[in-house]
CSV table of C-alpha atoms and ligand atoms in Angstrom, one decimal:
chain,number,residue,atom,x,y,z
A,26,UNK,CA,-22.2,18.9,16.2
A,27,UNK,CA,-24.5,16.4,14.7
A,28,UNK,CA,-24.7,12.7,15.9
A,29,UNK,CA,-22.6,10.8,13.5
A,30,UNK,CA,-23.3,8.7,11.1
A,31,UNK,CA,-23.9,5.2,11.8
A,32,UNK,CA,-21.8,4.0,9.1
A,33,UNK,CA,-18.6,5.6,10.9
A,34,UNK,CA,-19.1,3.4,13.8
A,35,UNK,CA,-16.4,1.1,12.6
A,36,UNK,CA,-14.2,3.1,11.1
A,37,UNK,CA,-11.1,3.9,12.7
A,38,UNK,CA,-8.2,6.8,12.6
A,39,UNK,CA,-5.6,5.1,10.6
A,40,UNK,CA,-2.7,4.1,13.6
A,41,UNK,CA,-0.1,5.1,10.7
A,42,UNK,CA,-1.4,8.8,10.5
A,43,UNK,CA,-1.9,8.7,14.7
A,44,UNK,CA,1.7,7.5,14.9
A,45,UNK,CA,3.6,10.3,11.9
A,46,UNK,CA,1.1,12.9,13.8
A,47,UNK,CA,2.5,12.3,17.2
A,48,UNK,CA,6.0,12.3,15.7
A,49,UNK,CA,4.9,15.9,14.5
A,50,UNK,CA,3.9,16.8,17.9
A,51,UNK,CA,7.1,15.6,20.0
A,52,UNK,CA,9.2,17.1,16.8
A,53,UNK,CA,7.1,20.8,17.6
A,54,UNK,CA,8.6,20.4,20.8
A,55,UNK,CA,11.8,20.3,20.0
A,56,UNK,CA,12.7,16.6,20.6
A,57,UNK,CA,14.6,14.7,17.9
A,58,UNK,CA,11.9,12.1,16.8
A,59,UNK,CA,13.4,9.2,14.2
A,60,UNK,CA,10.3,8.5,12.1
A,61,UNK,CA,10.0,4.9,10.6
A,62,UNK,CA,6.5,5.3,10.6
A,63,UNK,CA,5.4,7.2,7.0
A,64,UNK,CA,4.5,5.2,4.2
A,65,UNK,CA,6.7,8.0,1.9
A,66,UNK,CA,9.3,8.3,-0.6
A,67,UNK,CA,11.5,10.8,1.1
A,68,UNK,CA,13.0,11.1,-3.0
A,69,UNK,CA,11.9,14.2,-5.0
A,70,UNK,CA,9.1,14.4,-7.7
A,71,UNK,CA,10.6,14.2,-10.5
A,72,UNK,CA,11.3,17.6,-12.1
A,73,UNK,CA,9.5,16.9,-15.7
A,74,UNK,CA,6.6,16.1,-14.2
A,75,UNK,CA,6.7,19.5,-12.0
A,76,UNK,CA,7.4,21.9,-15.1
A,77,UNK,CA,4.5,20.0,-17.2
A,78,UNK,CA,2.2,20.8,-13.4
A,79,UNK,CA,4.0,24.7,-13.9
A,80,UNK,CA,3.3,24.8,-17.8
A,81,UNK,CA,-0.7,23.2,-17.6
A,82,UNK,CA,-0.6,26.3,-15.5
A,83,UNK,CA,0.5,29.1,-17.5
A,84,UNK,CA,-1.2,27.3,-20.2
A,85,UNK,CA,-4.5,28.0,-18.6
A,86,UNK,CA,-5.2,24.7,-18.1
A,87,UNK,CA,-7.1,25.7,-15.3
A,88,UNK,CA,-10.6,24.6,-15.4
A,89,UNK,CA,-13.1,22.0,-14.4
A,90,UNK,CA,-10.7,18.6,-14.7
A,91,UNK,CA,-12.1,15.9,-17.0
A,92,UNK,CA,-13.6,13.9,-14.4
A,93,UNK,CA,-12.7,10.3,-15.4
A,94,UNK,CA,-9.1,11.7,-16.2
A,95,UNK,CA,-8.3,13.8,-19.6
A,96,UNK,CA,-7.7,12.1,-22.8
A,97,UNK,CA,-3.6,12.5,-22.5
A,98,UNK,CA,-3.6,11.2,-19.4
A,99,UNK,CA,-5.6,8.1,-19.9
A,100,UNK,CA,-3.4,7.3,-23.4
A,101,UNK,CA,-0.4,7.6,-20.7
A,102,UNK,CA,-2.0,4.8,-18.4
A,103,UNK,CA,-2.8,2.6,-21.5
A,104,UNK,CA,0.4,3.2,-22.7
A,105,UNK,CA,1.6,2.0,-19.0
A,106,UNK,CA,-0.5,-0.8,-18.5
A,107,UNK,CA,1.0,-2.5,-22.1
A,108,UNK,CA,4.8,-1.7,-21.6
A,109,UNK,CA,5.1,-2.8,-17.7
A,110,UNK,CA,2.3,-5.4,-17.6
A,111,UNK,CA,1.3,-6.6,-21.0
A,112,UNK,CA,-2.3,-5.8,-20.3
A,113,UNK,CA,-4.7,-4.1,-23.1
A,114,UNK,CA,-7.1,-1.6,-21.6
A,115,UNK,CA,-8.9,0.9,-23.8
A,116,UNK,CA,-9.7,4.6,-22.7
A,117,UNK,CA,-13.1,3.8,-21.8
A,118,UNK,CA,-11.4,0.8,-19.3
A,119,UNK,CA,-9.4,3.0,-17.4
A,120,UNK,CA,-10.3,5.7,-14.6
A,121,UNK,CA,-8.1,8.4,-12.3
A,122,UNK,CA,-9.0,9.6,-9.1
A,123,UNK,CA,-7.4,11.2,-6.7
A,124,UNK,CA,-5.0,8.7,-5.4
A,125,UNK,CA,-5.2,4.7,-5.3
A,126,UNK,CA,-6.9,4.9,-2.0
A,127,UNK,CA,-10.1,6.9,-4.1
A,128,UNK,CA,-10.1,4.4,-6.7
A,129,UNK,CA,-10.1,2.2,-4.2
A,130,UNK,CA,-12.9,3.5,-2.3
A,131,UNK,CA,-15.1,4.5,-5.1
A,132,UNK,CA,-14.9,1.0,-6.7
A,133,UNK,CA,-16.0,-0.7,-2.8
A,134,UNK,CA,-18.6,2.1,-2.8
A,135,UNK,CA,-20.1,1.2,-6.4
A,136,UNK,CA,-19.9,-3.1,-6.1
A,137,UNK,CA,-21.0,-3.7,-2.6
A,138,UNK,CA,-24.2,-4.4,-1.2
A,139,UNK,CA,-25.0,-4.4,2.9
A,140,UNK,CA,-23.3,-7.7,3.9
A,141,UNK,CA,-21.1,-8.4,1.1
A,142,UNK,CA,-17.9,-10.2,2.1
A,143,UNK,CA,-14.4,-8.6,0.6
A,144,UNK,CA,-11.7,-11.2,1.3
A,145,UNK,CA,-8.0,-9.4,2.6
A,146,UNK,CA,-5.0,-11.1,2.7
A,147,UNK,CA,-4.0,-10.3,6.3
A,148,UNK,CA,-1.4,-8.2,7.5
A,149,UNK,CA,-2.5,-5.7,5.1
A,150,UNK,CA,-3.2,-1.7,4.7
A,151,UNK,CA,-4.8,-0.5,7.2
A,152,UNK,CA,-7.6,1.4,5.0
A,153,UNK,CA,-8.9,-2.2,3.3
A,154,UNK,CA,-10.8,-3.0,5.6
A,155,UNK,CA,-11.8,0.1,6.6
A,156,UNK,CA,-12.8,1.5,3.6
A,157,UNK,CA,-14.9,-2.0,3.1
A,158,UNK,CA,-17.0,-1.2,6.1
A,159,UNK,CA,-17.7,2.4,5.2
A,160,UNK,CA,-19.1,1.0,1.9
A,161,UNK,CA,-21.8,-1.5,4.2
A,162,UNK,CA,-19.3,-4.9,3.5
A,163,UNK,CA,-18.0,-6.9,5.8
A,164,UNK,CA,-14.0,-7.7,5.6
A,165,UNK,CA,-13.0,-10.8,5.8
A,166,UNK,CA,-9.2,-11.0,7.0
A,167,UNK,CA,-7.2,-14.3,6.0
A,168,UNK,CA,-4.1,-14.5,8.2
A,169,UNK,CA,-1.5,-15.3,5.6
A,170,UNK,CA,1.3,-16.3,8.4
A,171,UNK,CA,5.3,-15.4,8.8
A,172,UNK,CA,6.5,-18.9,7.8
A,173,UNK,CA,4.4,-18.2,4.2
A,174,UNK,CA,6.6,-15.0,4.0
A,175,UNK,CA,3.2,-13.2,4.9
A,176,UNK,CA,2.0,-14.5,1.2
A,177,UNK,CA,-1.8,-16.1,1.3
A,178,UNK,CA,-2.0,-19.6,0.2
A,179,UNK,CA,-4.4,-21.1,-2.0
A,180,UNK,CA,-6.0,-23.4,0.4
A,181,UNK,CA,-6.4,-20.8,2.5
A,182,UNK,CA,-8.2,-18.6,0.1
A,183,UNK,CA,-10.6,-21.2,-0.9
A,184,UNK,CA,-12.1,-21.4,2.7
A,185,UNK,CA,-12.6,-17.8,3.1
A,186,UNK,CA,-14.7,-17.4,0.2
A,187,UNK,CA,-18.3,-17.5,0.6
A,188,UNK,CA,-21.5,-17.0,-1.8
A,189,UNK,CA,-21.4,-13.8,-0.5
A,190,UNK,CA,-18.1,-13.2,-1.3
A,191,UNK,CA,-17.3,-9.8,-4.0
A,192,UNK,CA,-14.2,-9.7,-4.1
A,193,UNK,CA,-11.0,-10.6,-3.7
A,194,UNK,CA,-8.5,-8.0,-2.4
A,195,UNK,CA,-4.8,-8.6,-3.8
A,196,UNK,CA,-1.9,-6.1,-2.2
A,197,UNK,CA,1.8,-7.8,-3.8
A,198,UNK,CA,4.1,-5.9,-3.1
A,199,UNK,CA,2.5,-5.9,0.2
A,200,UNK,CA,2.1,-3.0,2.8
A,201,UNK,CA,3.1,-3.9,5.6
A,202,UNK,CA,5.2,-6.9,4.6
A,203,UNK,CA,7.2,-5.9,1.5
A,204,UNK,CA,6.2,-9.7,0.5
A,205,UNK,CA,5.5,-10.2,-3.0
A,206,UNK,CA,4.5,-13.2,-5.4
A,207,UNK,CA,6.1,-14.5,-8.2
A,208,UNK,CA,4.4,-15.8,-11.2
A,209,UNK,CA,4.1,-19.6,-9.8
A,210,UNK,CA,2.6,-17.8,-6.5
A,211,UNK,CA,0.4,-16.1,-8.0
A,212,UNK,CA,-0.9,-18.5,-10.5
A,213,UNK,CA,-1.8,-20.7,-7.6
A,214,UNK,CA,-4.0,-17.9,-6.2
A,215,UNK,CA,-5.0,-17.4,-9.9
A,216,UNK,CA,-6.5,-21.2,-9.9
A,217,UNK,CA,-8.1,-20.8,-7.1
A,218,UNK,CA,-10.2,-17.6,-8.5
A,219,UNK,CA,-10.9,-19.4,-11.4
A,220,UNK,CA,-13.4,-22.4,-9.3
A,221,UNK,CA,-15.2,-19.3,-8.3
A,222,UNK,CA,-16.5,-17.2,-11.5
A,223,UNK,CA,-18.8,-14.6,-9.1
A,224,UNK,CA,-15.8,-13.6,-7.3
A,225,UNK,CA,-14.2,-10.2,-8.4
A,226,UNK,CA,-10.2,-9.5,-8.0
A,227,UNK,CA,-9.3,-6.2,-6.8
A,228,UNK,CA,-5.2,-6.0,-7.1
A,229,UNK,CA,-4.3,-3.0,-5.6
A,230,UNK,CA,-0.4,-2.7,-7.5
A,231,UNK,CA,0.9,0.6,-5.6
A,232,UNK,CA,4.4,-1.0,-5.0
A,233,UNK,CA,4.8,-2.8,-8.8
A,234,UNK,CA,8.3,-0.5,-9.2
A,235,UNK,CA,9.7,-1.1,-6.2
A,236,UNK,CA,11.0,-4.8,-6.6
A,237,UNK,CA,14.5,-5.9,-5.4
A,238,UNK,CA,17.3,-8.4,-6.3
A,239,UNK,CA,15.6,-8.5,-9.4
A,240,UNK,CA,12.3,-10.4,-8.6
A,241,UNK,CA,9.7,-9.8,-11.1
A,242,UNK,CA,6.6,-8.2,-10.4
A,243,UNK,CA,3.7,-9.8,-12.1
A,244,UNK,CA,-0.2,-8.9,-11.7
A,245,UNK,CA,-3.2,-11.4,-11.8
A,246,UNK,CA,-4.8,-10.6,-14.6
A,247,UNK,CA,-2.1,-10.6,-16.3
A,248,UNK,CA,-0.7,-13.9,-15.2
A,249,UNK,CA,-4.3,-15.8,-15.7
A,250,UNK,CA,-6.0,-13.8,-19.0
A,251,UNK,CA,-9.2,-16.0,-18.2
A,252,UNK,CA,-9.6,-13.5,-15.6
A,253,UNK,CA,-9.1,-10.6,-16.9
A,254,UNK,CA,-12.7,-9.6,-17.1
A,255,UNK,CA,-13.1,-10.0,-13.3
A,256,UNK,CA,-10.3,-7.7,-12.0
A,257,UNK,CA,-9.6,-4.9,-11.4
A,258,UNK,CA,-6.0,-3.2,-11.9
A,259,UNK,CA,-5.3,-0.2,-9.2
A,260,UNK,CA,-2.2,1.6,-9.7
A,261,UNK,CA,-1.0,5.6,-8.5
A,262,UNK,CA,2.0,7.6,-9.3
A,263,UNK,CA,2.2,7.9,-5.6
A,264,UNK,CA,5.0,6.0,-4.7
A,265,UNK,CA,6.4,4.4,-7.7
A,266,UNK,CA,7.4,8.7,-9.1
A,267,UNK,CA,7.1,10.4,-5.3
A,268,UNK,CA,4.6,12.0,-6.5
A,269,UNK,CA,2.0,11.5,-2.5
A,270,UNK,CA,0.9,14.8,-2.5
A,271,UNK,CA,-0.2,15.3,-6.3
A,272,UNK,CA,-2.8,13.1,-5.6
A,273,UNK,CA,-3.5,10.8,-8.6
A,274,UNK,CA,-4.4,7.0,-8.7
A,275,UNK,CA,-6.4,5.2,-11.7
A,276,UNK,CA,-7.4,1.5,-12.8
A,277,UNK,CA,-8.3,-0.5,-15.3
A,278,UNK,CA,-10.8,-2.9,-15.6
A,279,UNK,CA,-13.8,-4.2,-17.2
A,280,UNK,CA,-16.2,-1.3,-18.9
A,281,UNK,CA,-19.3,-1.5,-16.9
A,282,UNK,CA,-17.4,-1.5,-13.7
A,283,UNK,CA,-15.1,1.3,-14.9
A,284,UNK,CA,-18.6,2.7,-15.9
A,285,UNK,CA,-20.1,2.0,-12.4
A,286,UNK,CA,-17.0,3.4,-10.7
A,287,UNK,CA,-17.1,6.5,-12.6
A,288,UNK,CA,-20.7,7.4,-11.7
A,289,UNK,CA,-19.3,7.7,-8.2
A,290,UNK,CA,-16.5,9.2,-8.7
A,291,UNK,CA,-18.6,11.7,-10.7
A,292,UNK,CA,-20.3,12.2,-7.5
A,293,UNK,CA,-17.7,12.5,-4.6
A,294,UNK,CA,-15.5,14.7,-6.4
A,295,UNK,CA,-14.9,17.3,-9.4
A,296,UNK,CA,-12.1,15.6,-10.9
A,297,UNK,CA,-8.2,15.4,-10.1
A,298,UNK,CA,-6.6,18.5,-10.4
A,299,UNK,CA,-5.9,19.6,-13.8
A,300,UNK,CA,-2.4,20.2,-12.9
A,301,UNK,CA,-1.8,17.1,-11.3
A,302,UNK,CA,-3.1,14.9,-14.4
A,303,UNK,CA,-0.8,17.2,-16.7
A,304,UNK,CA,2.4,16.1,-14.2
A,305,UNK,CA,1.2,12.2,-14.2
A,306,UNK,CA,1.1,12.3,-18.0
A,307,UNK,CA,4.9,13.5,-18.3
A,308,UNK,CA,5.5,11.1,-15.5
A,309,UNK,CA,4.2,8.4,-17.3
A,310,UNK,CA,5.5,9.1,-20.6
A,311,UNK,CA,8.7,10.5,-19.2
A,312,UNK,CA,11.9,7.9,-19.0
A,313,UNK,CA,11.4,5.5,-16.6
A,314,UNK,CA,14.9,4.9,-15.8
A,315,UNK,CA,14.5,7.1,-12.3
A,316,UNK,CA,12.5,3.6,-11.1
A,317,UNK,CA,15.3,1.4,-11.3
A,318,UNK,CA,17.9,3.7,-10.1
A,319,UNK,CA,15.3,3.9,-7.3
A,320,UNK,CA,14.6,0.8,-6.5
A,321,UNK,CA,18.4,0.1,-6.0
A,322,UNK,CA,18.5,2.9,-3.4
A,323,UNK,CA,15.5,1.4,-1.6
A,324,UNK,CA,17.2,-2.1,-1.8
A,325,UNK,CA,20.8,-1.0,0.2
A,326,UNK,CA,18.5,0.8,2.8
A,327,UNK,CA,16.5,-2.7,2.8
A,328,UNK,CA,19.6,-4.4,3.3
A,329,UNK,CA,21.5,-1.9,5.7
A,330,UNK,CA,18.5,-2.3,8.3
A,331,UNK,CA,17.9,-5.7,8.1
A,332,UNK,CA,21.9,-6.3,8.9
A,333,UNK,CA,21.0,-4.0,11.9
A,334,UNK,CA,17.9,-5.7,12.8
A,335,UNK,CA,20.0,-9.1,12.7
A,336,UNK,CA,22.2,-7.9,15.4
A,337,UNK,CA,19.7,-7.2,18.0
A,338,UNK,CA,18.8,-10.5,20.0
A,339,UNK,CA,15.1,-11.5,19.9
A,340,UNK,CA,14.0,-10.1,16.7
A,341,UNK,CA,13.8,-12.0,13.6
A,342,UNK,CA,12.5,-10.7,10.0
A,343,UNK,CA,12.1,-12.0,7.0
A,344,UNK,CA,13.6,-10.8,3.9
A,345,UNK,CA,10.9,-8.8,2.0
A,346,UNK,CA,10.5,-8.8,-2.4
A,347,UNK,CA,9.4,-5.3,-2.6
A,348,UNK,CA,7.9,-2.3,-1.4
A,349,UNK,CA,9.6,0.0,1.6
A,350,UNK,CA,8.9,-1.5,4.8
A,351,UNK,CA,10.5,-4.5,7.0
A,352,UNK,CA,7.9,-6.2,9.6
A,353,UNK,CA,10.0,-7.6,12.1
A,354,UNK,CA,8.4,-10.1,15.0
A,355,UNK,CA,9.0,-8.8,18.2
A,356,UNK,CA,7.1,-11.6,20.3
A,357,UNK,CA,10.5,-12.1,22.3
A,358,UNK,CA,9.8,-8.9,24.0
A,359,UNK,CA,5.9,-9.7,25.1
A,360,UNK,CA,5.5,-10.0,28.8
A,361,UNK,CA,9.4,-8.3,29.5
A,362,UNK,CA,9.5,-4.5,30.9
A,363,UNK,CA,11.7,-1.6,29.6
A,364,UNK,CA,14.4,0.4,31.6
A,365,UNK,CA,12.0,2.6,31.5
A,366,UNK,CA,9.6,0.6,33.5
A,367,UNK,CA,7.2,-0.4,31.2
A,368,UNK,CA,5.2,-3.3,30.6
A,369,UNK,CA,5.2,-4.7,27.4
A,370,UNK,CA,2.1,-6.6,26.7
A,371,UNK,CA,1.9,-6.0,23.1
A,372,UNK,CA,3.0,-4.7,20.0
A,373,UNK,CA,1.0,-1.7,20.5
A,374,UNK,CA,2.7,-1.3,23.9
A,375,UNK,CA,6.1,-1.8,22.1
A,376,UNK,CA,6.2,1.1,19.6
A,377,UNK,CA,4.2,3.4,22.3
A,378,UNK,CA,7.3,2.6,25.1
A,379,UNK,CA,9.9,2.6,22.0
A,380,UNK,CA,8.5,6.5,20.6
A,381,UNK,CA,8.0,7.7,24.4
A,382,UNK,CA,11.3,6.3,25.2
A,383,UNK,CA,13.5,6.5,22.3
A,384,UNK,CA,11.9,8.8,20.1
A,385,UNK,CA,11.5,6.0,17.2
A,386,UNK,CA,8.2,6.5,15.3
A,387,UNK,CA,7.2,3.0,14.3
A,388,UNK,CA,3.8,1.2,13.6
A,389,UNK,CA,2.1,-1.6,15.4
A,390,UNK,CA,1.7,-4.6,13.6
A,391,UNK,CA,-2.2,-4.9,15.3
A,392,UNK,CA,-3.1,-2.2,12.8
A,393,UNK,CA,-2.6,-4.4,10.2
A,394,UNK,CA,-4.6,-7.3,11.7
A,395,UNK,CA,-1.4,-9.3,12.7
A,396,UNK,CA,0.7,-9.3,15.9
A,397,UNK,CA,3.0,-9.5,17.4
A,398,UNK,CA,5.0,-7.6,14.6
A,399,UNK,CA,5.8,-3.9,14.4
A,400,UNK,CA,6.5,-2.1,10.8
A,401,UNK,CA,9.3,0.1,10.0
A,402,UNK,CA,9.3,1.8,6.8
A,403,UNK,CA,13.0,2.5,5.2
A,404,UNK,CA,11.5,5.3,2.9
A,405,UNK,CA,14.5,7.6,4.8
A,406,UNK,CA,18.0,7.9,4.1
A,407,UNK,CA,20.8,5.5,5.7
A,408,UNK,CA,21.8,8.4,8.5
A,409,UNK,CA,18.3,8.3,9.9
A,410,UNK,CA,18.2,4.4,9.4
A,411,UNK,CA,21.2,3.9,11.3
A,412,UNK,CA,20.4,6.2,14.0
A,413,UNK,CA,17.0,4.7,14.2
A,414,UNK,CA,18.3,1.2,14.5
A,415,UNK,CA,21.1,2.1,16.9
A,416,UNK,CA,17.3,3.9,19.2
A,417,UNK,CA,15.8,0.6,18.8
A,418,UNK,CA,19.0,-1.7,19.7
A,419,UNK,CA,19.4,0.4,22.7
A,420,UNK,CA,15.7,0.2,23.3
A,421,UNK,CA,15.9,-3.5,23.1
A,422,UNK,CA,18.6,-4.1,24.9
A,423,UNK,CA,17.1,-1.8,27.9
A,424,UNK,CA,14.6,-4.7,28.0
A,425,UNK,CA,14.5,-6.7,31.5
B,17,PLP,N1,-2.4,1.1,-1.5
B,17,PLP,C1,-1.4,0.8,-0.6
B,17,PLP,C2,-1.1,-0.6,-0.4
B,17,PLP,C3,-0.8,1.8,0.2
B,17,PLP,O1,0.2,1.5,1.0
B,17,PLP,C4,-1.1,3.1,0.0
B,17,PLP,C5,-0.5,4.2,0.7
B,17,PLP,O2,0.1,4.1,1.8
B,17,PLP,C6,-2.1,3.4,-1.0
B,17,PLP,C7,-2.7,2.4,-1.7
B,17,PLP,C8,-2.6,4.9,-1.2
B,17,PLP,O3,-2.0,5.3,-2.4
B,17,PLP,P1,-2.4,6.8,-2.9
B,17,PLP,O4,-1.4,7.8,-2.4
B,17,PLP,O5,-2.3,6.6,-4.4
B,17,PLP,O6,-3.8,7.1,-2.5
């Protein structure tokens, strides 16, 4: 093959994707793996959003996709953005691409210049800062600590931000945390962004629906108006409707950036599947009632493991807003050894001994910037919670 590129230099293999594919591999072999590792509603797409995929094809809807996402679909996202956020954005300030992560990508790729700084709240997705260096920036992680419920704090946030700061890179409901911010939290971060006019907000909302114990979800540009024309709004059906493998995400924002984003887009791919933006329009439009009944299911699984988790000596975790995963602090068990003989040394070490061991697929919290922490995601039903928490007691408890 080719030498590659220098621009992949820095890039790494997602550990999330390493961990679910070695889960795959020990699962081939016929060994029972638990897997807390997939960022995945394990619910069903809906089913209107399958027959209007099923009828778009029959219908013959079935050629070159409107790149920047058909006129139906993009009234569907207005019509979104107004009833869950209060947020006015016209056709021409909203884009889809395939999946949050695209929009994402496409919007780094169009803004930043060789040695622009993107500030990331830190733990945060793996991809941020990833995608950040594919697109020649440079990522610039502020560690938002456990005793601030993982949420970044304004002081903080000021000293990170530099002349050549872009943008600001906003995750809340957070992956990996589950922390979110409520409107007081986020009006301090809010403040912050207004001192500095040439810094853009990206808020990357993937986890808006999936809010517990009835904490409301608010987004920044929504919470500070005098912002609005500095951020940008990312949202997907993804994980809000199950709806991963469809492969849809869009944003809204100001024109000339929606503008500048779509000439990429235009570039790096054909469009999202026509059937796909068919099934996000029903979605969209559809009742929305599925997303509370949801969220209450993901809140008893939340619950259920944390009770677990409380009942095995030496870890502690906080008690998350939203989104499906717990990030539990495991720094009790650096330096000890498992009954399998291990050294643990790090977090890393800790979910490597605990799959080879135990068969539990989790994730490290190093591949999120922050250690020592491992996430779990409860995206599974309570059987395989409770078998996966009885693996990791036992695992624990093996530890000398
Ligand atoms: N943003 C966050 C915070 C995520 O956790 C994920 C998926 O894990 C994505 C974006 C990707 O979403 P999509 O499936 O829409 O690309």
């Amino acid at each position: 093959m080719p030498a590659t590129a220098d621009r992949l230099k820095n890039v790494s293999v997602s550990a999330s994707v390493a961990m679910t594919q070695k889960a795959r591999e020990l699962t081939a072999q016929g060994v029972k793996v638990i897997s807390l590792s997939s960022g995945e509603p394990d619910f069903p797409t809906p089913s209107h959003a399958i027959e209007a995929a099923h009828a778009a094809a029959l219908g013959g809807d079935t050629k070159y996709p409107a790149i920047e996402g058909t006129p139906a679909l993009k009234m569907a996202i207005q019509r979104k953005f107004k009833r869950d956020n209060n947020l006015d954005y016209a056709p021409n300030q909203i884009l889809v691409a395939g999946g949050g992560k695209q929009v994402i990508f496409n919007a780094m790729l169009a803004t930043l210049n060789p040695g622009d700084e993107v500030v990331i709240p830190t733990p945060a997705w793996i991809s941020y800062a990833d995608i950040v260096k594919f697109a020649g920036g440079v990522p610039v992680q502020v560690p938002c600590s456990q005793a601030n419920n993982f949420k970044l704090q304004a002081q903080d946030l000021d000293a990170a931000i530099t002349a050549k700061t872009k943008w600001l890179l906003l995750n809340y409901p957070s992956n990996p945390t589950g922390s979110a911010c409520s409107r007081v939290e986020m009006a301090a971060i809010a403040e912050v962004m207004l001192q500095h006019p040439n810094v853009w907000i990206m808020t990357d909302d993937m986890y808006e629906h999936l809010i517990y114990d009835g904490f409301e979800f608010c987004t920044i540009a929504a919470v500070e108006p005098r912002l609005y024309d500095r951020v940008l709004t990312v949202n997907g059906v993804s994980k809000a409707y199950a709806m991963t493998g469809w492969r849809m995400g869009y944003c809204g924002g100001p024109q000339d950036l929606i503008k500048a984003v779509s000439n990429v887009n235009t570039q790096n791919s054909g469009g999202v599947c026509t059937l796909t933006q068919a099934a996000a329009t029903a979605v969209l439009n559809g009742p929305q009632g599925l997303l509370a009944e949801r969220a209450g299911i993901y809140q008893q699984r939340r619950d259920f493991v944390l009770e677990r988790l409380a009942g095995i000596d030496g870890l502690t975790c906080h008690k998350p807003e939203g989104a499906f995963y717990l990030f539990p602090n495991i720094s009790a068990f650096i330096g000890r050894t498992t009954a399998g003989g291990r050294k643990i040394s790090s977090d890393t070490d800790f979910c490597l001994a605990l799959m080879d061991e135990h068969h539990v697929a989790t994730v490290q919290g190093a591949a999120y910037g922050l250690s020592p922490y491992v996430r779990l995601s409860y995206a599974t039903s309570l059987q395989v919670l409770g078998e996966g928490c009885e693996r990791i007691a036992e695992f624990c408890k093996g530890m000398r």
